Amino acid sequence: MFKRKNNLALVMTVFDTDALRISLPPLHRLERFCTLVIYNDNPNQIINRRTIRRMGWHGVLHIIYSDKNTGEFESRFNAVKEMRNLKIACDWVMFIDQDDVLLDACVPAVSENIFAVVQNATVLNDNITDMFKITPNWANGTEYGKTRPNFEITGTIIRRTILDEFTDLMVDILPK
């Protein structure tokens, strides 16, 4: 039988487009299960579809451009608002940054009253080149860094209906 697709949207907030060389190549393993939404928060740099395709992403792609720099926190809410305007359908949303390496984005089977799934993250201690030593089979931290639960919004899988309500609340609060 067919596997049920968990409609997952990966929302990547981007300010420095050079950092995409780190985060995009590992995403090619996820492309058949995810929609990639890139929110460009830097109006001085252009990201085009062809560049993203060359870096390894060949799945569903949406690029949203901001007309001003709003910062990482507010740009995430702006991305969710734009996803509503573009009618991008998904059940779950995961935020990632331009310099994150995402190795797994599987949404587990959970009940309807679960609104978020917290995942593990590995924090590197010393050198940025240690990112290239990490493989999908590398689960526990070794000399490169420590793996622990990530309680930030980055990397957490959030149910879309709850995120839409939270975004409406935050859009009203942020200007104040």
CSV table of N, CA and C in Angstrom, one decimal:
chain,number,residue,atom,x,y,z
A,1,MET,N,0.8,-1.2,0.0
A,1,MET,CA,0.0,0.0,0.0
A,1,MET,C,0.9,1.3,0.0
A,2,PHE,N,0.2,2.4,-0.2
A,2,PHE,CA,1.0,3.6,-0.2
A,2,PHE,C,1.2,4.2,1.2
A,3,LYS,N,2.3,4.8,1.4
A,3,LYS,CA,2.6,5.4,2.6
A,3,LYS,C,1.9,6.8,2.7
A,4,ARG,N,1.4,7.1,3.8
A,4,ARG,CA,0.7,8.4,3.9
A,4,ARG,C,1.8,9.5,4.0
A,5,LYS,N,1.7,10.5,3.2
A,5,LYS,CA,2.7,11.6,3.3
A,5,LYS,C,2.3,12.6,4.4
A,6,ASN,N,3.2,12.9,5.2
A,6,ASN,CA,3.0,14.0,6.2
A,6,ASN,C,3.5,15.2,5.4
A,7,ASN,N,2.5,16.1,5.1
A,7,ASN,CA,2.9,17.3,4.4
A,7,ASN,C,3.7,18.2,5.3
A,8,LEU,N,5.0,18.2,5.0
A,8,LEU,CA,5.9,19.0,5.8
A,8,LEU,C,6.5,20.2,5.0
A,9,ALA,N,6.4,21.4,5.5
A,9,ALA,CA,7.0,22.5,4.9
A,9,ALA,C,8.3,22.9,5.7
A,10,LEU,N,9.4,22.9,5.0
A,10,LEU,CA,10.6,23.4,5.7
A,10,LEU,C,10.7,24.9,5.3
A,11,VAL,N,10.7,25.8,6.3
A,11,VAL,CA,10.8,27.2,6.2
A,11,VAL,C,12.2,27.6,6.5
A,12,MET,N,12.9,28.1,5.6
A,12,MET,CA,14.3,28.5,5.8
A,12,MET,C,14.4,30.0,5.7
A,13,THR,N,14.8,30.6,6.8
A,13,THR,CA,15.0,32.0,6.8
A,13,THR,C,16.5,32.3,6.4
A,14,VAL,N,16.7,33.2,5.4
A,14,VAL,CA,18.0,33.4,4.8
A,14,VAL,C,18.3,34.9,4.9
A,15,PHE,N,19.5,35.2,5.4
A,15,PHE,CA,20.1,36.6,5.3
A,15,PHE,C,21.4,36.5,4.5
A,16,ASP,N,22.2,35.6,4.8
A,16,ASP,CA,23.5,35.4,4.1
A,16,ASP,C,23.4,34.3,3.1
A,17,THR,N,23.3,34.6,1.8
A,17,THR,CA,23.1,33.5,0.8
A,17,THR,C,24.2,32.6,0.7
A,18,ASP,N,25.4,33.0,1.1
A,18,ASP,CA,26.6,32.1,1.0
A,18,ASP,C,26.5,30.9,1.9
A,19,ALA,N,25.7,31.0,3.0
A,19,ALA,CA,25.6,30.0,4.0
A,19,ALA,C,24.7,28.8,3.4
A,20,LEU,N,23.9,29.1,2.3
A,20,LEU,CA,23.1,28.1,1.7
A,20,LEU,C,24.0,26.9,1.2
A,21,ARG,N,25.2,27.1,1.0
A,21,ARG,CA,26.1,26.1,0.5
A,21,ARG,C,26.3,25.0,1.5
A,22,ILE,N,26.1,25.3,2.8
A,22,ILE,CA,26.2,24.4,3.9
A,22,ILE,C,24.8,23.6,4.1
A,23,SER,N,23.7,24.4,4.1
A,23,SER,CA,22.4,23.8,4.4
A,23,SER,C,21.7,23.1,3.3
A,24,LEU,N,21.8,23.5,2.1
A,24,LEU,CA,21.0,22.9,1.0
A,24,LEU,C,21.5,21.5,0.6
A,25,PRO,N,22.8,21.2,0.4
A,25,PRO,CA,23.1,19.9,-0.1
A,25,PRO,C,22.6,18.7,0.7
A,26,PRO,N,22.6,18.8,2.1
A,26,PRO,CA,22.0,17.6,2.8
A,26,PRO,C,20.5,17.5,2.6
A,27,LEU,N,19.8,18.5,2.2
A,27,LEU,CA,18.4,18.4,2.1
A,27,LEU,C,17.9,17.5,0.9
A,28,HIS,N,18.8,17.2,0.0
A,28,HIS,CA,18.3,16.4,-1.2
A,28,HIS,C,17.8,15.0,-0.8
A,29,ARG,N,18.1,14.5,0.4
A,29,ARG,CA,17.5,13.3,0.9
A,29,ARG,C,16.1,13.4,1.3
A,30,LEU,N,15.6,14.6,1.6
A,30,LEU,CA,14.3,14.9,2.1
A,30,LEU,C,13.3,15.3,1.1
A,31,GLU,N,13.7,15.6,-0.2
A,31,GLU,CA,12.9,16.3,-1.1
A,31,GLU,C,11.6,15.7,-1.5
A,32,ARG,N,11.4,14.4,-1.4
A,32,ARG,CA,10.2,13.8,-1.8
A,32,ARG,C,9.1,13.9,-0.7
A,33,PHE,N,9.5,14.3,0.5
A,33,PHE,CA,8.6,14.4,1.6
A,33,PHE,C,8.3,15.8,2.0
A,34,CYS,N,9.0,16.8,1.5
A,34,CYS,CA,8.9,18.2,2.0
A,34,CYS,C,8.7,19.2,0.9
A,35,THR,N,8.2,20.3,1.3
A,35,THR,CA,8.2,21.5,0.5
A,35,THR,C,9.1,22.5,1.1
A,36,LEU,N,10.0,23.1,0.3
A,36,LEU,CA,11.0,24.0,0.8
A,36,LEU,C,10.5,25.4,0.5
A,37,VAL,N,10.4,26.2,1.6
A,37,VAL,CA,10.0,27.6,1.5
A,37,VAL,C,11.2,28.4,2.0
A,38,ILE,N,11.8,29.2,1.1
A,38,ILE,CA,12.9,30.0,1.4
A,38,ILE,C,12.4,31.5,1.6
A,39,TYR,N,12.6,32.0,2.8
A,39,TYR,CA,12.2,33.4,3.0
A,39,TYR,C,13.5,34.2,3.0
A,40,ASN,N,13.7,35.0,2.0
A,40,ASN,CA,14.9,35.8,1.8
A,40,ASN,C,14.7,37.2,2.6
A,41,ASP,N,15.4,37.3,3.7
A,41,ASP,CA,15.2,38.5,4.6
A,41,ASP,C,16.2,39.6,4.2
A,42,ASN,N,17.0,39.4,3.2
A,42,ASN,CA,18.0,40.4,2.8
A,42,ASN,C,17.6,40.9,1.4
A,43,PRO,N,17.1,42.2,1.3
A,43,PRO,CA,16.7,42.7,0.0
A,43,PRO,C,17.8,43.0,-0.9
A,44,ASN,N,19.0,43.0,-0.4
A,44,ASN,CA,20.2,43.4,-1.2
A,44,ASN,C,20.8,42.1,-1.9
A,45,GLN,N,20.3,40.9,-1.6
A,45,GLN,CA,20.8,39.7,-2.2
A,45,GLN,C,19.7,39.0,-2.9
A,46,ILE,N,19.9,38.5,-4.1
A,46,ILE,CA,18.9,37.8,-4.8
A,46,ILE,C,19.1,36.3,-4.8
A,47,ILE,N,18.1,35.5,-4.5
A,47,ILE,CA,18.2,34.1,-4.6
A,47,ILE,C,17.3,33.7,-5.8
A,48,ASN,N,17.8,32.9,-6.7
A,48,ASN,CA,17.0,32.5,-7.8
A,48,ASN,C,16.8,30.9,-7.7
A,49,ARG,N,15.8,30.4,-8.4
A,49,ARG,CA,15.5,29.0,-8.4
A,49,ARG,C,16.7,28.2,-9.0
A,50,ARG,N,17.3,28.7,-10.0
A,50,ARG,CA,18.4,28.0,-10.6
A,50,ARG,C,19.6,27.7,-9.7
A,51,THR,N,19.9,28.7,-8.9
A,51,THR,CA,20.9,28.5,-7.9
A,51,THR,C,20.6,27.5,-6.9
A,52,ILE,N,19.3,27.5,-6.4
A,52,ILE,CA,18.9,26.5,-5.4
A,52,ILE,C,18.9,25.1,-6.0
A,53,ARG,N,18.5,24.9,-7.3
A,53,ARG,CA,18.6,23.6,-8.0
A,53,ARG,C,20.0,23.2,-8.1
A,54,ARG,N,21.0,24.1,-8.4
A,54,ARG,CA,22.4,23.7,-8.5
A,54,ARG,C,22.9,23.2,-7.2
A,55,MET,N,22.4,23.7,-6.1
A,55,MET,CA,22.9,23.3,-4.8
A,55,MET,C,22.4,22.0,-4.3
A,56,GLY,N,21.4,21.4,-5.1
A,56,GLY,CA,21.0,20.1,-4.7
A,56,GLY,C,19.5,19.9,-4.4
A,57,TRP,N,18.7,21.0,-4.3
A,57,TRP,CA,17.3,20.8,-4.0
A,57,TRP,C,16.5,20.7,-5.3
A,58,HIS,N,15.8,19.6,-5.5
A,58,HIS,CA,15.0,19.4,-6.7
A,58,HIS,C,13.5,19.2,-6.4
A,59,GLY,N,13.1,19.3,-5.2
A,59,GLY,CA,11.7,19.1,-4.8
A,59,GLY,C,10.9,20.4,-5.0
A,60,VAL,N,9.8,20.5,-4.4
A,60,VAL,CA,8.9,21.6,-4.4
A,60,VAL,C,9.5,22.8,-3.7
A,61,LEU,N,9.6,23.9,-4.4
A,61,LEU,CA,10.3,25.1,-3.9
A,61,LEU,C,9.5,26.4,-4.1
A,62,HIS,N,9.4,27.2,-3.0
A,62,HIS,CA,8.8,28.5,-3.1
A,62,HIS,C,9.9,29.5,-2.5
A,63,ILE,N,10.1,30.6,-3.2
A,63,ILE,CA,11.0,31.6,-2.7
A,63,ILE,C,10.2,32.9,-2.4
A,64,ILE,N,10.3,33.4,-1.2
A,64,ILE,CA,9.6,34.6,-0.8
A,64,ILE,C,10.6,35.7,-0.5
A,65,TYR,N,10.5,36.8,-1.1
A,65,TYR,CA,11.4,37.9,-0.9
A,65,TYR,C,10.8,39.0,0.0
A,66,SER,N,11.6,39.5,0.9
A,66,SER,CA,11.2,40.5,1.8
A,66,SER,C,11.7,41.9,1.3
A,67,ASP,N,10.9,42.9,1.5
A,67,ASP,CA,11.4,44.2,1.0
A,67,ASP,C,12.2,45.0,2.0
A,68,LYS,N,12.3,44.4,3.3
A,68,LYS,CA,13.2,45.0,4.3
A,68,LYS,C,13.7,43.9,5.2
A,69,ASN,N,14.8,44.2,5.9
A,69,ASN,CA,15.3,43.2,6.9
A,69,ASN,C,14.5,43.4,8.2
A,70,THR,N,13.8,42.3,8.6
A,70,THR,CA,13.0,42.3,9.8
A,70,THR,C,13.7,41.5,10.9
A,71,GLY,N,14.7,40.8,10.7
A,71,GLY,CA,15.3,40.0,11.7
A,71,GLY,C,14.8,38.5,11.7
A,72,GLU,N,15.5,37.7,12.3
A,72,GLU,CA,15.2,36.2,12.3
A,72,GLU,C,13.8,35.9,12.9
A,73,PHE,N,13.5,36.5,14.0
A,73,PHE,CA,12.3,36.1,14.7
A,73,PHE,C,11.1,36.5,13.9
A,74,GLU,N,11.0,37.8,13.5
A,74,GLU,CA,9.9,38.3,12.8
A,74,GLU,C,9.8,37.8,11.4
A,75,SER,N,10.9,37.4,10.8
A,75,SER,CA,10.8,36.9,9.4
A,75,SER,C,10.2,35.5,9.4
A,76,ARG,N,10.2,34.8,10.4
A,76,ARG,CA,9.5,33.5,10.5
A,76,ARG,C,8.0,33.7,10.5
A,77,PHE,N,7.6,34.7,11.2
A,77,PHE,CA,6.1,34.9,11.2
A,77,PHE,C,5.7,35.5,9.8
A,78,ASN,N,6.5,36.3,9.2
A,78,ASN,CA,6.2,36.8,7.9
A,78,ASN,C,6.1,35.7,6.9
A,79,ALA,N,7.0,34.7,7.0
A,79,ALA,CA,7.0,33.6,6.1
A,79,ALA,C,5.7,32.8,6.2
A,80,VAL,N,5.2,32.6,7.5
A,80,VAL,CA,4.0,31.9,7.7
A,80,VAL,C,2.8,32.6,7.1
A,81,LYS,N,2.8,34.0,7.2
A,81,LYS,CA,1.8,34.8,6.6
A,81,LYS,C,1.8,34.7,5.1
A,82,GLU,N,3.0,34.7,4.5
A,82,GLU,CA,3.1,34.6,3.1
A,82,GLU,C,2.7,33.2,2.6
A,83,MET,N,3.0,32.2,3.4
A,83,MET,CA,2.5,30.8,3.0
A,83,MET,C,1.0,30.7,2.9
A,84,ARG,N,0.3,31.4,3.8
A,84,ARG,CA,-1.1,31.5,3.7
A,84,ARG,C,-1.6,32.2,2.5
A,85,ASN,N,-0.9,33.3,2.1
A,85,ASN,CA,-1.3,34.0,0.9
A,85,ASN,C,-1.0,33.2,-0.3
A,86,LEU,N,0.0,32.5,-0.4
A,86,LEU,CA,0.4,31.6,-1.5
A,86,LEU,C,-0.4,30.3,-1.5
A,87,LYS,N,-1.1,30.1,-0.5
A,87,LYS,CA,-1.9,28.8,-0.3
A,87,LYS,C,-1.1,27.6,-0.4
A,88,ILE,N,0.1,27.6,0.3
A,88,ILE,CA,0.9,26.4,0.4
A,88,ILE,C,0.3,25.5,1.4
A,89,ALA,N,-0.1,24.3,0.9
A,89,ALA,CA,-0.7,23.3,1.8
A,89,ALA,C,0.3,22.5,2.5
A,90,CYS,N,0.1,22.3,3.8
A,90,CYS,CA,1.0,21.4,4.6
A,90,CYS,C,0.3,21.2,6.0
A,91,ASP,N,0.6,20.1,6.6
A,91,ASP,CA,0.1,19.8,7.9
A,91,ASP,C,1.1,20.2,9.0
A,92,TRP,N,2.4,20.2,8.7
A,92,TRP,CA,3.4,20.5,9.6
A,92,TRP,C,4.4,21.5,9.1
A,93,VAL,N,5.1,22.2,9.9
A,93,VAL,CA,6.1,23.2,9.5
A,93,VAL,C,7.3,23.1,10.4
A,94,MET,N,8.5,23.1,9.8
A,94,MET,CA,9.7,23.1,10.5
A,94,MET,C,10.5,24.3,10.1
A,95,PHE,N,11.0,25.1,11.0
A,95,PHE,CA,11.9,26.2,10.7
A,95,PHE,C,13.3,25.8,10.8
A,96,ILE,N,14.1,26.2,9.8
A,96,ILE,CA,15.5,26.0,9.8
A,96,ILE,C,16.2,27.3,9.4
A,97,ASP,N,17.4,27.4,9.8
A,97,ASP,CA,18.2,28.6,9.4
A,97,ASP,C,19.1,28.3,8.3
A,98,GLN,N,19.7,29.3,7.7
A,98,GLN,CA,20.6,29.2,6.5
A,98,GLN,C,21.8,28.4,6.8
A,99,ASP,N,22.2,28.3,8.1
A,99,ASP,CA,23.5,27.6,8.4
A,99,ASP,C,23.3,26.4,9.2
A,100,ASP,N,22.1,25.8,9.1
A,100,ASP,CA,21.8,24.5,9.8
A,100,ASP,C,21.9,23.4,8.8
A,101,VAL,N,22.3,22.2,9.3
A,101,VAL,CA,22.4,21.0,8.6
A,101,VAL,C,21.3,20.1,9.1
A,102,LEU,N,20.3,19.9,8.3
A,102,LEU,CA,19.1,19.1,8.7
A,102,LEU,C,19.3,17.7,8.1
A,103,LEU,N,19.4,16.7,9.0
A,103,LEU,CA,19.7,15.3,8.5
A,103,LEU,C,18.4,14.5,8.4
A,104,ASP,N,17.4,14.8,9.2
A,104,ASP,CA,16.2,14.0,9.2
A,104,ASP,C,15.0,14.9,9.5
A,105,ALA,N,13.9,14.7,8.8
A,105,ALA,CA,12.7,15.5,8.9
A,105,ALA,C,11.5,14.6,8.9
A,106,CYS,N,11.5,13.4,9.5
A,106,CYS,CA,10.4,12.5,9.5
A,106,CYS,C,9.4,12.9,10.6
A,107,VAL,N,8.2,13.0,10.2
A,107,VAL,CA,7.1,13.4,11.2
A,107,VAL,C,6.6,12.1,11.8
A,108,PRO,N,6.7,11.8,13.1
A,108,PRO,CA,6.2,10.6,13.6
A,108,PRO,C,4.6,10.6,13.6
A,109,ALA,N,4.1,9.4,13.7
A,109,ALA,CA,2.6,9.3,13.9
A,109,ALA,C,2.2,9.7,15.3
A,110,VAL,N,1.5,10.8,15.4
A,110,VAL,CA,1.1,11.3,16.7
A,110,VAL,C,-0.4,11.6,16.7
A,111,SER,N,-1.0,11.7,17.9
A,111,SER,CA,-2.4,12.0,18.0
A,111,SER,C,-2.7,13.5,17.6
A,112,GLU,N,-3.9,13.7,17.3
A,112,GLU,CA,-4.3,15.1,16.9
A,112,GLU,C,-4.1,16.2,17.9
A,113,ASN,N,-4.0,15.8,19.2
A,113,ASN,CA,-3.8,16.9,20.2
A,113,ASN,C,-2.4,17.2,20.5
A,114,ILE,N,-1.5,16.6,19.7
A,114,ILE,CA,0.0,17.0,19.8
A,114,ILE,C,0.2,18.1,18.9
A,115,PHE,N,0.8,19.2,19.3
A,115,PHE,CA,1.0,20.4,18.5
A,115,PHE,C,2.5,20.6,18.0
A,116,ALA,N,3.4,19.9,18.7
A,116,ALA,CA,4.8,20.0,18.3
A,116,ALA,C,5.6,18.8,18.6
A,117,VAL,N,6.6,18.5,17.8
A,117,VAL,CA,7.5,17.4,18.1
A,117,VAL,C,8.9,18.0,18.2
A,118,VAL,N,9.5,17.8,19.4
A,118,VAL,CA,10.8,18.3,19.7
A,118,VAL,C,11.8,17.3,19.3
A,119,GLN,N,12.9,17.7,18.6
A,119,GLN,CA,13.9,16.8,18.1
A,119,GLN,C,15.2,17.0,18.7
A,120,ASN,N,16.2,16.2,18.5
A,120,ASN,CA,17.5,16.4,19.0
A,120,ASN,C,18.3,17.3,18.0
A,121,ALA,N,19.3,18.0,18.6
A,121,ALA,CA,20.2,18.8,17.8
A,121,ALA,C,21.6,18.6,18.3
A,122,THR,N,22.5,18.7,17.4
A,122,THR,CA,23.9,18.6,17.7
A,122,THR,C,24.5,20.0,17.6
A,123,VAL,N,25.1,20.4,18.7
A,123,VAL,CA,25.7,21.7,18.7
A,123,VAL,C,27.2,21.5,18.6
A,124,LEU,N,27.8,22.1,17.6
A,124,LEU,CA,29.3,22.0,17.4
A,124,LEU,C,30.1,22.9,18.3
A,125,ASN,N,31.1,22.4,18.9
A,125,ASN,CA,31.9,23.2,19.8
A,125,ASN,C,33.0,24.0,19.2
A,126,ASP,N,33.8,23.4,18.3
A,126,ASP,CA,35.0,24.0,17.9
A,126,ASP,C,35.0,24.7,16.5
A,127,ASN,N,35.0,23.9,15.5
A,127,ASN,CA,35.2,24.4,14.2
A,127,ASN,C,34.0,24.1,13.3
A,128,ILE,N,33.8,25.0,12.4
A,128,ILE,CA,32.7,24.9,11.4
A,128,ILE,C,32.9,23.7,10.4
A,129,THR,N,34.1,23.4,10.2
A,129,THR,CA,34.4,22.3,9.3
A,129,THR,C,34.0,20.9,9.9
A,130,ASP,N,33.7,20.9,11.2
A,130,ASP,CA,33.2,19.7,11.8
A,130,ASP,C,31.8,19.3,11.2
A,131,MET,N,31.1,20.3,10.6
A,131,MET,CA,29.8,20.0,10.0
A,131,MET,C,29.9,19.0,8.9
A,132,PHE,N,31.0,19.0,8.2
A,132,PHE,CA,31.2,18.1,7.1
A,132,PHE,C,31.5,16.7,7.5
A,133,LYS,N,31.8,16.5,8.8
A,133,LYS,CA,32.1,15.2,9.3
A,133,LYS,C,30.8,14.4,9.8
A,134,ILE,N,29.7,15.2,9.9
A,134,ILE,CA,28.5,14.6,10.5
A,134,ILE,C,27.8,13.9,9.3
A,135,THR,N,27.3,12.7,9.6
A,135,THR,CA,26.6,11.8,8.7
A,135,THR,C,25.2,11.6,9.3
A,136,PRO,N,24.2,11.1,8.5
A,136,PRO,CA,22.9,10.7,9.0
A,136,PRO,C,23.0,9.7,10.1
A,137,ASN,N,24.0,8.8,10.1
A,137,ASN,CA,24.1,7.7,11.1
A,137,ASN,C,24.7,8.2,12.4
A,138,TRP,N,25.2,9.4,12.4
A,138,TRP,CA,25.9,9.9,13.6
A,138,TRP,C,24.8,10.4,14.5
A,139,ALA,N,24.5,9.7,15.5
A,139,ALA,CA,23.4,10.0,16.4
A,139,ALA,C,23.8,10.7,17.7
A,140,ASN,N,24.8,10.2,18.3
A,140,ASN,CA,25.3,10.7,19.6
A,140,ASN,C,26.5,11.6,19.4
A,141,GLY,N,26.7,12.6,20.2
A,141,GLY,CA,27.8,13.4,20.1
A,141,GLY,C,29.1,12.7,20.4
A,142,THR,N,30.2,13.1,19.7
A,142,THR,CA,31.5,12.5,20.0
A,142,THR,C,32.4,13.7,20.2
A,143,GLU,N,33.6,13.7,19.7
A,143,GLU,CA,34.5,14.8,19.9
A,143,GLU,C,34.1,16.1,19.1
A,144,TYR,N,33.1,16.0,18.2
A,144,TYR,CA,32.7,17.1,17.4
A,144,TYR,C,31.7,18.0,18.1
A,145,GLY,N,30.8,17.4,18.9
A,145,GLY,CA,29.8,18.3,19.6
A,145,GLY,C,28.9,17.4,20.5
A,146,LYS,N,27.9,18.0,21.0
A,146,LYS,CA,27.0,17.3,21.9
A,146,LYS,C,25.6,17.3,21.3
A,147,THR,N,25.0,16.1,21.4
A,147,THR,CA,23.6,16.0,20.9
A,147,THR,C,22.7,16.0,22.1
A,148,ARG,N,21.6,16.8,22.0
A,148,ARG,CA,20.7,17.0,23.1
A,148,ARG,C,19.3,17.4,22.5
A,149,PRO,N,18.3,17.4,23.3
A,149,PRO,CA,17.0,17.9,22.8
A,149,PRO,C,17.1,19.4,22.6
A,150,ASN,N,16.4,19.8,21.5
A,150,ASN,CA,16.4,21.2,21.1
A,150,ASN,C,15.1,21.8,21.4
A,151,PHE,N,15.1,22.7,22.4
A,151,PHE,CA,13.9,23.4,22.8
A,151,PHE,C,13.6,24.7,22.2
A,152,GLU,N,14.3,25.0,21.0
A,152,GLU,CA,14.0,26.2,20.3
A,152,GLU,C,13.0,26.0,19.2
A,153,ILE,N,12.6,27.0,18.6
A,153,ILE,CA,11.6,26.9,17.5
A,153,ILE,C,12.3,26.3,16.2
A,154,THR,N,13.6,26.6,16.1
A,154,THR,CA,14.4,26.0,15.0
A,154,THR,C,14.5,24.5,15.2
A,155,GLY,N,14.1,23.8,14.2
A,155,GLY,CA,14.2,22.3,14.2
A,155,GLY,C,13.0,21.6,14.8
A,156,THR,N,12.1,22.3,15.4
A,156,THR,CA,10.9,21.7,16.0
A,156,THR,C,9.8,21.6,15.0
A,157,ILE,N,9.2,20.5,14.9
A,157,ILE,CA,8.1,20.3,13.9
A,157,ILE,C,6.8,20.7,14.6
A,158,ILE,N,6.1,21.7,14.0
A,158,ILE,CA,5.0,22.4,14.6
A,158,ILE,C,3.8,22.1,13.7
A,159,ARG,N,2.6,21.8,14.3
A,159,ARG,CA,1.4,21.6,13.5
A,159,ARG,C,1.0,23.0,12.9
A,160,ARG,N,0.6,22.9,11.7
A,160,ARG,CA,0.3,24.2,10.9
A,160,ARG,C,-0.8,25.0,11.5
A,161,THR,N,-1.9,24.3,11.9
A,161,THR,CA,-3.1,25.0,12.4
A,161,THR,C,-2.7,25.8,13.7
A,162,ILE,N,-1.9,25.3,14.6
A,162,ILE,CA,-1.5,25.9,15.8
A,162,ILE,C,-0.5,27.1,15.4
A,163,LEU,N,0.4,26.9,14.5
A,163,LEU,CA,1.3,27.9,14.0
A,163,LEU,C,0.6,29.1,13.4
A,164,ASP,N,-0.5,28.9,12.7
A,164,ASP,CA,-1.2,30.0,12.1
A,164,ASP,C,-1.9,30.8,13.2
A,165,GLU,N,-2.4,30.2,14.2
A,165,GLU,CA,-3.0,30.9,15.3
A,165,GLU,C,-2.0,31.7,16.1
A,166,PHE,N,-0.8,31.0,16.3
A,166,PHE,CA,0.3,31.7,17.0
A,166,PHE,C,0.8,32.9,16.2
A,167,THR,N,0.9,32.7,14.9
A,167,THR,CA,1.4,33.8,14.1
A,167,THR,C,0.4,35.0,14.2
A,168,ASP,N,-0.9,34.8,14.1
A,168,ASP,CA,-1.9,35.9,14.2
A,168,ASP,C,-1.7,36.6,15.6
A,169,LEU,N,-1.5,35.9,16.6
A,169,LEU,CA,-1.3,36.5,17.9
A,169,LEU,C,0.0,37.3,18.0
A,170,MET,N,1.1,36.8,17.4
A,170,MET,CA,2.4,37.4,17.5
A,170,MET,C,2.4,38.7,16.5
A,171,VAL,N,1.7,38.6,15.4
A,171,VAL,CA,1.7,39.8,14.5
A,171,VAL,C,1.1,41.0,15.2
A,172,ASP,N,0.1,40.7,16.1
A,172,ASP,CA,-0.5,41.8,16.8
A,172,ASP,C,0.4,42.3,17.9
A,173,ILE,N,1.2,41.5,18.5
A,173,ILE,CA,2.0,41.8,19.7
A,173,ILE,C,3.3,42.5,19.2
A,174,LEU,N,3.9,42.0,18.1
A,174,LEU,CA,5.2,42.5,17.7
A,174,LEU,C,5.4,44.0,17.6
A,175,PRO,N,4.4,44.7,16.9
A,175,PRO,CA,4.6,46.1,16.8
A,175,PRO,C,4.7,46.9,18.2
A,176,LYS,N,4.0,46.3,19.2
A,176,LYS,CA,4.0,47.0,20.5
A,176,LYS,C,5.3,46.7,21.2
